[in-house]
Coordinates of C-alpha atoms in Angstrom, one line a residue:
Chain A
X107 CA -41.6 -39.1 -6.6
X108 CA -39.8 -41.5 -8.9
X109 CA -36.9 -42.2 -7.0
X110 CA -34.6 -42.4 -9.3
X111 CA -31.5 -41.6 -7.1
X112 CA -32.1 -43.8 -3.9
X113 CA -31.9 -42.1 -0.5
X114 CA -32.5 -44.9 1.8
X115 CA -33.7 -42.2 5.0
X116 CA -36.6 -40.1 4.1
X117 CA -39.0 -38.4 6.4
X118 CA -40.8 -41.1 6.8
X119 CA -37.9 -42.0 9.2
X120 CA -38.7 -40.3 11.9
X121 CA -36.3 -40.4 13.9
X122 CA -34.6 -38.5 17.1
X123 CA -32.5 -36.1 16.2
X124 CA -29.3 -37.8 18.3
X125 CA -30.1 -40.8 16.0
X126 CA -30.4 -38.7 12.8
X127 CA -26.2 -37.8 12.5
X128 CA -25.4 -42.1 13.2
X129 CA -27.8 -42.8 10.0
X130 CA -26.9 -39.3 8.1
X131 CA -23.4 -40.7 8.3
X132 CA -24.1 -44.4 6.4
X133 CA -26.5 -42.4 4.1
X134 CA -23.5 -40.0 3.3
X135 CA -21.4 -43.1 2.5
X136 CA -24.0 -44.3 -0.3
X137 CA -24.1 -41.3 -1.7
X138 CA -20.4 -40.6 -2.3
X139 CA -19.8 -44.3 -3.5
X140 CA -21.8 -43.9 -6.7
X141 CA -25.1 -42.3 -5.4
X142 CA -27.4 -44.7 -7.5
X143 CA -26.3 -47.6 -5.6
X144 CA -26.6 -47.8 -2.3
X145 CA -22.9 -49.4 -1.0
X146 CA -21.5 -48.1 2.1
X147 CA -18.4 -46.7 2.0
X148 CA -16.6 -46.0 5.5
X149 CA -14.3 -43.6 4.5
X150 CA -16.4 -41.1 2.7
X151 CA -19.0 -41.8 6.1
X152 CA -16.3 -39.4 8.0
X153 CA -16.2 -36.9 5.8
X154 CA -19.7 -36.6 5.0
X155 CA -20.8 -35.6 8.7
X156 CA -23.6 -33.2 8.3
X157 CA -22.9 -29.9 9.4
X158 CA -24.5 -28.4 12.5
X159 CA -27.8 -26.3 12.0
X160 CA -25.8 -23.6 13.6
X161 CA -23.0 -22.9 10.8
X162 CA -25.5 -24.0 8.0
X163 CA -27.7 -21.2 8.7
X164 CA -25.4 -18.7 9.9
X165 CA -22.5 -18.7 7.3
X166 CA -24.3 -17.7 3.5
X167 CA -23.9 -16.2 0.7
X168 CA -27.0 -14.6 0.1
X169 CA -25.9 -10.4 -1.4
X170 CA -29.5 -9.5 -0.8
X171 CA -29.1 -9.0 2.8
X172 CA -25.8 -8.0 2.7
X173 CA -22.6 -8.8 1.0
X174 CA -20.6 -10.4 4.8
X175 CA -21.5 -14.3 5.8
X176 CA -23.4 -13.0 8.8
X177 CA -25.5 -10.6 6.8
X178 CA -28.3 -12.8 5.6
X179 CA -28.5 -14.3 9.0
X180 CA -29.4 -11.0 10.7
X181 CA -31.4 -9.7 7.8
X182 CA -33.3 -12.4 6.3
X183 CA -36.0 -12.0 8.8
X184 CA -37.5 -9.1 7.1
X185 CA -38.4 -11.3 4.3
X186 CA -42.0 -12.1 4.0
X187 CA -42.2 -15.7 2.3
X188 CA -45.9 -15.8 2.8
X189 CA -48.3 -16.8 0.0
X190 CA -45.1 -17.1 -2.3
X191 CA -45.8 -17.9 -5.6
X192 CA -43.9 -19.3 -8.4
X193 CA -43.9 -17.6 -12.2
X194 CA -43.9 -20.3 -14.5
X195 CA -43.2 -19.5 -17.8
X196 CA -41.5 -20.0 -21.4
X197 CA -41.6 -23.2 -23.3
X198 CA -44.2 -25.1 -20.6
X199 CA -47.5 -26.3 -21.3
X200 CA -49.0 -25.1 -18.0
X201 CA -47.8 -21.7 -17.6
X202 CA -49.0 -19.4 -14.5
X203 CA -48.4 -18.1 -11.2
X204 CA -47.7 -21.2 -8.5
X205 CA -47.9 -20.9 -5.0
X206 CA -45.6 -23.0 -3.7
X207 CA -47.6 -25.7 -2.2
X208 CA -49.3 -26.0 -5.5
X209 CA -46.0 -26.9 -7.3
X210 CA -44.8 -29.6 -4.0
X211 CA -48.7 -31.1 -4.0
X212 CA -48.5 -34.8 -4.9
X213 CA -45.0 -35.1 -4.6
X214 CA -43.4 -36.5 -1.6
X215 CA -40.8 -34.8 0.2
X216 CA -37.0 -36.4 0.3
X217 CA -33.5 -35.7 2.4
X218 CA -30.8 -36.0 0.4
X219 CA -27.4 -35.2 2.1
X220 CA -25.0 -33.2 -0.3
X221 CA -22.0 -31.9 -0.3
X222 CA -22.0 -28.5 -0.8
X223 CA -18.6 -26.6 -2.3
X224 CA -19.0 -22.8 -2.3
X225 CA -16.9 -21.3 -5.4
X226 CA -14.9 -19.2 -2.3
X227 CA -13.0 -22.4 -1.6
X228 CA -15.0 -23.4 1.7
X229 CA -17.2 -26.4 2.0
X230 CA -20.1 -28.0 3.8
X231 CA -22.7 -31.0 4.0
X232 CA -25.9 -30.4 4.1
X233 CA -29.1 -32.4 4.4
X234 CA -31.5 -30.8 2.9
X235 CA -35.3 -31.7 2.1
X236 CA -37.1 -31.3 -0.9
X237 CA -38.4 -32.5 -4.5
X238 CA -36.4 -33.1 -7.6
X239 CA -36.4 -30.5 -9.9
X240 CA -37.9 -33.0 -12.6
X241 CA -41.3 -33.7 -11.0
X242 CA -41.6 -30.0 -10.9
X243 CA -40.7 -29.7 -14.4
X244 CA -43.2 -32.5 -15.1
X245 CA -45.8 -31.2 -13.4
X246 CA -45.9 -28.4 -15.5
X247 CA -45.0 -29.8 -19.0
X248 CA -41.5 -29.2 -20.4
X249 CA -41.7 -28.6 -24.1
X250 CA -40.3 -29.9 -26.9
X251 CA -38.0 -26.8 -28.1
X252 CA -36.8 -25.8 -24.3
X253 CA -32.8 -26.5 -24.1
X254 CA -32.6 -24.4 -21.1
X255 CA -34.0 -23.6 -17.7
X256 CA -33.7 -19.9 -16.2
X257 CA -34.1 -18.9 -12.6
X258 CA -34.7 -15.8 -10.9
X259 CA -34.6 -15.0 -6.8
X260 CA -36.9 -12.5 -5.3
X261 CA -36.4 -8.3 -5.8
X262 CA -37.6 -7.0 -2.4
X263 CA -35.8 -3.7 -1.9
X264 CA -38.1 -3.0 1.4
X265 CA -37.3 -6.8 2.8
X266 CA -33.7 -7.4 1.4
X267 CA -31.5 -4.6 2.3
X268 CA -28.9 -5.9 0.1
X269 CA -30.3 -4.5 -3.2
X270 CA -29.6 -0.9 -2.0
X271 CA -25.6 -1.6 -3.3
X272 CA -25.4 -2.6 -6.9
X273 CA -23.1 -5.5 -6.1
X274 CA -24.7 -7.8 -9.2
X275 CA -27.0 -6.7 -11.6
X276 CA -30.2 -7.4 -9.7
X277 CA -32.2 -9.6 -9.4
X278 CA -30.3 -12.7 -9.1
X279 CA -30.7 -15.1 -12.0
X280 CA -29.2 -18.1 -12.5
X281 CA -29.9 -21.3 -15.1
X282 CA -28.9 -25.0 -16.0
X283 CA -28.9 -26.7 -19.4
X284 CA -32.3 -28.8 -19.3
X285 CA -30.7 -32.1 -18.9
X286 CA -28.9 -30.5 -15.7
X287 CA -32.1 -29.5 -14.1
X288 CA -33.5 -32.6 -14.9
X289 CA -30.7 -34.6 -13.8
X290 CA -31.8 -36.8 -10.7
X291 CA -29.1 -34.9 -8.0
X292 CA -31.3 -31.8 -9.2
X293 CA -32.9 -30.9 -6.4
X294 CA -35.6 -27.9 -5.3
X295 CA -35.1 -27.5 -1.7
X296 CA -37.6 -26.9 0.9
X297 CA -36.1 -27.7 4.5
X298 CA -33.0 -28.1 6.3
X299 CA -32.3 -31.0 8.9
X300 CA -36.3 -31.8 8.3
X301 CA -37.3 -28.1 9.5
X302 CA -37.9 -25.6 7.0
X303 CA -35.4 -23.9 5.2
X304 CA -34.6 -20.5 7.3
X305 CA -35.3 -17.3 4.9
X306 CA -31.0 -17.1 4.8
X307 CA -31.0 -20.1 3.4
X308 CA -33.5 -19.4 0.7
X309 CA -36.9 -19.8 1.8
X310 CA -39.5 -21.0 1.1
X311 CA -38.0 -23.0 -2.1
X312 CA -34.5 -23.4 -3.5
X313 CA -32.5 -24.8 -6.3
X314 CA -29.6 -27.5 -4.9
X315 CA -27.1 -28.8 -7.7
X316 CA -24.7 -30.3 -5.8
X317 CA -21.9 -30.5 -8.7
X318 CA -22.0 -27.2 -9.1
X319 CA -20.6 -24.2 -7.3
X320 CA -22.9 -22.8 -4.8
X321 CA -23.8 -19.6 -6.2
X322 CA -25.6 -21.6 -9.0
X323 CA -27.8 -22.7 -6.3
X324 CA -30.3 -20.2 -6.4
X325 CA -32.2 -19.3 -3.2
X326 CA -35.7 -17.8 -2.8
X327 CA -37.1 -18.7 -6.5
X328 CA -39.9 -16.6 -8.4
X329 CA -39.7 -17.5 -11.3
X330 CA -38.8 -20.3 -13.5
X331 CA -38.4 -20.3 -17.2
X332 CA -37.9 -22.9 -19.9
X333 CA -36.2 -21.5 -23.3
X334 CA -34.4 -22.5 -25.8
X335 CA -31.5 -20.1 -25.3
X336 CA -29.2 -20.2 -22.4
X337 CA -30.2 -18.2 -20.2
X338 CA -28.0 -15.2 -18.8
X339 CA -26.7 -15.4 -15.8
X340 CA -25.7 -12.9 -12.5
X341 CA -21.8 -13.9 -11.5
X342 CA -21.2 -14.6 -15.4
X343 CA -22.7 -10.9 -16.1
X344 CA -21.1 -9.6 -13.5
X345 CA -17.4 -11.2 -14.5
X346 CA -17.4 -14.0 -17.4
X347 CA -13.8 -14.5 -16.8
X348 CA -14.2 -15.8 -13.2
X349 CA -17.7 -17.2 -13.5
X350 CA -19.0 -19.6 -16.2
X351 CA -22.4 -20.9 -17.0
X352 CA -21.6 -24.0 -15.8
X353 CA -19.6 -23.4 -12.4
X354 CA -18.7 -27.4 -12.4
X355 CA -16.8 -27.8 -9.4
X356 CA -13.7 -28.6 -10.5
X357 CA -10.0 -28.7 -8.8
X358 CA -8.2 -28.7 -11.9
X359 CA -10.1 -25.3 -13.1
X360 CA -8.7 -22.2 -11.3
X361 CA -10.5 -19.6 -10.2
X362 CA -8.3 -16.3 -11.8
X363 CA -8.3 -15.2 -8.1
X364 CA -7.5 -18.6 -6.3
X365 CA -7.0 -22.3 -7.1
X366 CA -10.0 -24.4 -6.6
X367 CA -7.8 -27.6 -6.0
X368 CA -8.4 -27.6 -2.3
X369 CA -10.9 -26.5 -0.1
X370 CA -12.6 -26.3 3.5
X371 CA -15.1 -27.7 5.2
X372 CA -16.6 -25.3 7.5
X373 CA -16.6 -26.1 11.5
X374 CA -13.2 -27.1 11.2
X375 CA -11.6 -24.4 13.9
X376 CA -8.5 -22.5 13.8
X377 CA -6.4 -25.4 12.7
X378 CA -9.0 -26.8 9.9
X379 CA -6.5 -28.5 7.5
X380 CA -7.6 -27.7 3.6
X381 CA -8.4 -30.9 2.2
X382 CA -8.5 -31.8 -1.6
X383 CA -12.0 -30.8 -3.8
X384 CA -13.3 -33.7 -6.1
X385 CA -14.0 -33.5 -9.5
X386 CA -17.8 -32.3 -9.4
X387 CA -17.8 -32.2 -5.9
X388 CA -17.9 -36.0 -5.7
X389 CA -20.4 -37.0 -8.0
X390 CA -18.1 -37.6 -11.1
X391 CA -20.2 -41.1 -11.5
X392 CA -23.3 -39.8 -11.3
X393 CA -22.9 -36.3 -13.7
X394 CA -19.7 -36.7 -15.7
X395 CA -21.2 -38.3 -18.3
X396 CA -23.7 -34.7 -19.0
X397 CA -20.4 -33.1 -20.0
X398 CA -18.8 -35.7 -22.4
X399 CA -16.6 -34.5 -25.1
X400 CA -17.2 -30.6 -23.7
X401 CA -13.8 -29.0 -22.8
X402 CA -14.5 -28.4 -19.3
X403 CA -11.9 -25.6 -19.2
X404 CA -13.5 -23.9 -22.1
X405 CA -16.8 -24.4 -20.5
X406 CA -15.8 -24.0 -16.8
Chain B
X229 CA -8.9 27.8 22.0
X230 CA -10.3 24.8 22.0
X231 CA -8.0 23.3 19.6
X232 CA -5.0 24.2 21.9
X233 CA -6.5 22.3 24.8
X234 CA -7.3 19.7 23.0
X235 CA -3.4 19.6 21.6
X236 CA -2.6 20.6 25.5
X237 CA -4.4 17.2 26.5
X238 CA -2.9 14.9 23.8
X239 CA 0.6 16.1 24.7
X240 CA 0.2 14.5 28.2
X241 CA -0.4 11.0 26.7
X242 CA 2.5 8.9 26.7
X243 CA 3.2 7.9 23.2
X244 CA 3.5 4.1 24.4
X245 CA 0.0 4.3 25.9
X246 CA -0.9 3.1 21.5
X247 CA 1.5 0.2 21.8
X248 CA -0.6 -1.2 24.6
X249 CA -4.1 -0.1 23.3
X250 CA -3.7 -1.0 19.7
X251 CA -3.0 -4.5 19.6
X252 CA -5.8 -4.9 22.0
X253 CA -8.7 -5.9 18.9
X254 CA -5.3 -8.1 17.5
X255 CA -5.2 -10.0 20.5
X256 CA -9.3 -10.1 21.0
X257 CA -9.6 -11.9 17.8
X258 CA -6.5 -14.4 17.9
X259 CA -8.4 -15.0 21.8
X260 CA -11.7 -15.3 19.8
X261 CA -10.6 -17.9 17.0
X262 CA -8.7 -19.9 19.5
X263 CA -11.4 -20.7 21.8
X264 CA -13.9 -21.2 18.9
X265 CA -15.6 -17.7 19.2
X266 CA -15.0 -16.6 15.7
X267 CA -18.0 -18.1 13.7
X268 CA -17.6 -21.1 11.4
X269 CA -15.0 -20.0 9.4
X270 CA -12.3 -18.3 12.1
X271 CA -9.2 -18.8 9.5
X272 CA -10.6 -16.3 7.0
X273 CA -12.7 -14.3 10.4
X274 CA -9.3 -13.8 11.8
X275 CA -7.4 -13.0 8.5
X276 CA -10.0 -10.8 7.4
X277 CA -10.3 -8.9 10.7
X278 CA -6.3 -8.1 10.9
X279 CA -6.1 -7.2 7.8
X280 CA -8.9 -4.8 7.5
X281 CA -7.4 -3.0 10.9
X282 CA -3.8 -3.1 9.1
X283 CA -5.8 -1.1 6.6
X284 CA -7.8 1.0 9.1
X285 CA -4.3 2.1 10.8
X286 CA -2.2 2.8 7.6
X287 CA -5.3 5.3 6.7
X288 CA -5.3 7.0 10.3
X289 CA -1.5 7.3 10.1
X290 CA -2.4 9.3 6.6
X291 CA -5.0 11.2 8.3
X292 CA -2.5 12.8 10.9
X293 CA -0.9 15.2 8.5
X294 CA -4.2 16.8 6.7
X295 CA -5.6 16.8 10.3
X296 CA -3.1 18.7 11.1
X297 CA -3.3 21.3 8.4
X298 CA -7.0 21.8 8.3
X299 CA -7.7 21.6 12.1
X300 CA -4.7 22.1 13.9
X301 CA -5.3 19.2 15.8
X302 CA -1.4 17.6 16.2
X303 CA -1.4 13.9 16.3
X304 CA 2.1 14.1 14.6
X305 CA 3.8 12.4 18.1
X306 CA 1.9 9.3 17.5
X307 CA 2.3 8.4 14.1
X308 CA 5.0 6.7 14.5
X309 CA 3.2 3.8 16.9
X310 CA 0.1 3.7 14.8
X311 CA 2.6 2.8 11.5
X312 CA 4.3 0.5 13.7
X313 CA 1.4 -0.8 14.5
X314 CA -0.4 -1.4 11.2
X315 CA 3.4 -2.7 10.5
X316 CA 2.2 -5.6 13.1
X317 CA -0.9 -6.2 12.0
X318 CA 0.4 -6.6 8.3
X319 CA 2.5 -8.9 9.5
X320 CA 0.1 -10.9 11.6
X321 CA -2.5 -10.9 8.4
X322 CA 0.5 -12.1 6.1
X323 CA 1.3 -15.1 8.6
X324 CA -2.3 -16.0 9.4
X325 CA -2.5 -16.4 5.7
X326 CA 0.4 -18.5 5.1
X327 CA 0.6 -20.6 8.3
X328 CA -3.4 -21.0 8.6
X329 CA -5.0 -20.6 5.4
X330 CA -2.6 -21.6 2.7
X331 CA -1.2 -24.0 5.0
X332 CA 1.2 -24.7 1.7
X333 CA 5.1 -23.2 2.5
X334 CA 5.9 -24.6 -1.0
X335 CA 2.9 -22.9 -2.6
X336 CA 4.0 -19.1 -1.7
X337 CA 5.9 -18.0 -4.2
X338 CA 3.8 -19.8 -6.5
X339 CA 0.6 -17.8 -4.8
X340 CA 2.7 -14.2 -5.1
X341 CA 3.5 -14.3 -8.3
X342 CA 0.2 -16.1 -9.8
X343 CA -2.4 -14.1 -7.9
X344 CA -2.4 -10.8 -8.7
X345 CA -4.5 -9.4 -5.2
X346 CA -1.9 -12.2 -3.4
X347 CA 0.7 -9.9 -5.3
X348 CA -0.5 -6.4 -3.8
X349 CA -0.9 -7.1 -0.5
X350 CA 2.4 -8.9 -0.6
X351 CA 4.4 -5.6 -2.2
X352 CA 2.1 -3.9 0.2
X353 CA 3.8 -5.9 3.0
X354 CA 7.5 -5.5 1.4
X355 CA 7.3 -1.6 1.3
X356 CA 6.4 -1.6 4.7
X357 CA 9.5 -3.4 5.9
X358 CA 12.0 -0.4 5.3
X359 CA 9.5 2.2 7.1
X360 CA 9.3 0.3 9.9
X361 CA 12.9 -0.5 10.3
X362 CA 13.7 3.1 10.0
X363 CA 10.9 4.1 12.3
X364 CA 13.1 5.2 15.2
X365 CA 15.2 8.3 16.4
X366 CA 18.7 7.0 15.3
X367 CA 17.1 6.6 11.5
X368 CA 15.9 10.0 11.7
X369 CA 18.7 11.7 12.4
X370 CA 21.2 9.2 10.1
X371 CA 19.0 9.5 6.9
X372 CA 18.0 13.0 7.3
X373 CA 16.0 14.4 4.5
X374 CA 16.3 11.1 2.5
X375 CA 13.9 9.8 6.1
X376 CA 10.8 12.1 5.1
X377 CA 11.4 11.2 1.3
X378 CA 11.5 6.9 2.3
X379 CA 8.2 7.5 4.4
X380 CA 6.4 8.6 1.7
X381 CA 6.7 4.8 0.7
X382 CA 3.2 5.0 3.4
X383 CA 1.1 6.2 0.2
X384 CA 2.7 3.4 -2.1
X385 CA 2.0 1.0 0.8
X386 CA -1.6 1.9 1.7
X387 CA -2.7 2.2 -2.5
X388 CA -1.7 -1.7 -2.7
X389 CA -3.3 -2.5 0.4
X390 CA -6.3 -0.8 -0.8
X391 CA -5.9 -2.6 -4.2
X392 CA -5.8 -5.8 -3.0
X393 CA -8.3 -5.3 -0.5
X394 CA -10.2 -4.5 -4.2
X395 CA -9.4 -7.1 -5.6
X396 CA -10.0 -10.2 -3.4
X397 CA -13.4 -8.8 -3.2
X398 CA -16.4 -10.2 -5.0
X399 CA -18.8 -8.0 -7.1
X400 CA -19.0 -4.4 -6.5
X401 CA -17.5 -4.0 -3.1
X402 CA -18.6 -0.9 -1.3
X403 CA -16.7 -1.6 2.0
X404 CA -13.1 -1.4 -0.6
X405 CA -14.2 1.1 -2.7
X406 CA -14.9 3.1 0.1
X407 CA -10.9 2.7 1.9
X408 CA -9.9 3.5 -1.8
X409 CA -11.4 6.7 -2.0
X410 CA -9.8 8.1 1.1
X411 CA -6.2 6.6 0.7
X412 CA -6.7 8.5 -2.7
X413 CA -8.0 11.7 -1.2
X414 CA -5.0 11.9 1.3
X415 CA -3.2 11.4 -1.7
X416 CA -4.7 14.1 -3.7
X417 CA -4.0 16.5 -0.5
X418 CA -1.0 15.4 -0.5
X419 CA 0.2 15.5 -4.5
X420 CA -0.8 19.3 -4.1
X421 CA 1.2 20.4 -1.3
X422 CA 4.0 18.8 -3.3
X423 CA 3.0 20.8 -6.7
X424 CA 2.8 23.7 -5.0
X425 CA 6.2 23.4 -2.8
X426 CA 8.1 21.9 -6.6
X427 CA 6.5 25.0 -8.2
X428 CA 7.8 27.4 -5.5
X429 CA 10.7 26.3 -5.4
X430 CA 11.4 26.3 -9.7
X431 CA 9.8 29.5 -8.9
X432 CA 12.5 30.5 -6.4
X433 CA 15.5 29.0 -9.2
X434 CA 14.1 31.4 -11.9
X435 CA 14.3 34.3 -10.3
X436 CA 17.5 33.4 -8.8
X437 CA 18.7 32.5 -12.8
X438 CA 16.9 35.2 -14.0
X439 CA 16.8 37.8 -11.9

């Protein structure tokens, strides 16, 4: 693990869970005040408040067990992640098929608590455990001529009863520009709240881009492949007009549909105020400078 | 036979027996979301659930006639409570929206007019206000023919509720799709009976002219 974004509480911490949210709170406020540095910052603390197991794993987006947040909740279980393995393919030196442990051996296991901004306008914190993207790229050798990376979920008619309805042209696929996947914030998910990730949330392995709307954040990974042209992509297939490649969040971007100024947070009961999206979700400082002198309402 | 006892039976309900039964899953759900029952999201849980029954009762209030036709069955009696009902629960959806989710007043109009599913469901909601105003006795009789020619509005109503219900929907929505096709269908049933009674009566003016 190179640690090159600093997440002061690892597993290593073991800690109670009661103690976990006090620490997850001063973690959060490192993170939103520049993520590379570790400064507190009280204000963002509040905000920044994990969200309970409970609505993290029982409010998804996840059309291959059904199209309704509770769907992939009460479906998931039929998925078999056992013995998963990983297609790596494309532009690497290694290609093959990975199992899972096989791409994670070596590298040491992180939490890194993110916002996470769904492109429906609602809005969570997660902490999540896993490796960056990067060391995974490493490991299997990122050649000189791949620009892009290109991701594909799982097509399990028998375990995902979602793929009976052609809602998106299965399977999912979703990609990022190389420097996004190997951006720091990039990260391949694993666990949730130090257990592992629950099949609805996209077991066993998952990609987390923060910046990004959620549906970029492909769950349940087979394959992953490095070209050299950008790689297509469900939502955008599905409707190019709502959903660009890039899916920065970004309040100043409508959605066609709805404005993506505000948004929120999950948990918050009948009465939840909307409160005001940042621009990339809050991590401006740490990914604005990817997109510099791109017209982020060209490319949205 | 069977069809006659069946009418004999629902002749004995009281019509307002609906006005107490059908805002019963309303009232479940309000019950729900205020006492944190509605899952993680109850704004959109609530919003979602009225408007979907809105839906659900504007189509069973276009299901009374063909019923009618093909089976004989006569619901006729209660159509009026299950419109005035999915009146309520349009309104109810419309003021979750505004008062819960876009929690903006100055951001309505701005909503209408810039989001087109916003749009439909809103003209959805405006149509409805005339029908139920006139959805008593004393309309009846004052507007006369022009009453059965205003409540045809229901068709114009439900198609934009089943548009916008379309259109707030991501990807290939089944569920939508699926209330589309019957509003349509009703429609279809309808449009004939309305071909056939326009040719029969240009029928009836020709031989009149004619003959």
């Amino acid at each position: 693990m190179a640690h090159r974004w600093t997440n002061t509480l690892t597993r290593a911490d073991i800690t109670p869970e009661p103690l976990w949210l006090n620490r997850r709170q001063l973690i959060a406020g490192a993170l939103g005040a520049g993520a590379m540095a570790s400064i507190a910052s009280p204000a963002l603390a509040e905000t920044l408040e994990p969200n309970t197991w409970e609505h993290i794993t029982s409010y998804n987006n996840f059309y291959e067990f059904g199209t309704d947040k509770e769907d992939p909740a009460a479906n998931a279980h039929r998925l078999n992640t056992a013995g998963w393995e990983i297609e790596v393919d494309g532009l690497v030196d290694a290609p093959g098929r990975y199992s899972v442990a096989s791409l994670l051996e070596g590298l040491s296991e992180e939490e890194r608590i993110y916002r996470f901004r769904c492109v429906e306008a609602w809005a969570m914190v997660v902490p999540w455990n896993g490796v960056e993207l990067k060391d995974i790229l490493d490991k299997v050798g990122v050649q000189s001529g791949a620009k892009y990376v290109a991701f594909e979920t799982a097509n399990r008619p028998d375990e995902m009863p979602g793929l009976r309805y052609p809602v998106l042209d299965w399977p999912y696929r979703e990609g990022l520009r190389l420097d996004e996947a190997l951006h720091p914030l990039t990260l391949m998910a694993t666990g949730i709240y130090g257990k592992p990730i629950p099949n609805q949330n996209g077991a066993p392995i998952r990609l987390v881009v923060p910046w990004k709307y959620g549906f970029k954040s492909i769950k349940s990974i087979v394959r992953i492949t490095l070209t050299d042209q950008e790689p297509v992509t469900s939502w955008n297939m599905a409707n190019a007009r709502e959903y660009g490649f890039y899916s920065n969040v970004n309040p100043t971007v409508s959605h066609p549909r709805w404005s993506q100024a505000t948004e929120r947070r999950i948990g918050g009961g009948l009465f939840n105020r909307r409160q005001p999206t940042l621009m990339f979700n809050g991590y401006e400082a740490e990914v604005a400078d990817l997109y510099e002198g791109m017209d982020l309402k060209t490319y949205f | 036979m069977f069809i006659q006892s069946i009418n004999a039976g629902l002749r004995k309900i009281p019509t307002w027996v609906l006005y107490i039964i059908l805002p019963i899953p309303g009232l479940l759900a309000i019950v729900a979301g205020l006492t944190d029952n509605l899952g993680p999201e109850p704004i959109n849980e609530l919003e979602e659930q009225l408007g979907e029954f809105a839906l659900k009762l504007l189509i069973v209030g276009l299901a009374v006639s063909p019923l009618l036709h093909v089976t004989r069955i006569n619901l006729v009696r209660f159509r009026r409570a299950i419109g005035l009902m999915a009146f309520a629960y349009v309104l109810a959806h419309f003021l979750v929206w505004f008062l819960l989710d876009l929690q903006a007043l100055n951001q309505i109009w701005t909503e209408i007019a810039k989001r087109p599913y916003v749009t439909a469901g809103f003209a959805g909601f405006i149509v409805m206000i005339p029908l139920a105003l006139t959805s008593n006795d004393w309309s009846v009789r004052r507007l006369g023919r022009f009453w059965r020619v205003l409540h045809r509005l229901t068709y114009l109503a439900a198609i934009l509720a089943g548009v916008h219900f379309i259109m707030l929907s991501k990807g290939f929505d089944v569920e939508a799709l699926a209330h589309m096709a019957v509003i349509l269908a009703f429609l279809a049933l309808r449009v004939g009976k309305w071909r056939r009674r326009l040719q029969s009566g240009l029928q009836g003016l020709r031989t009149k002219l004619i003959g």
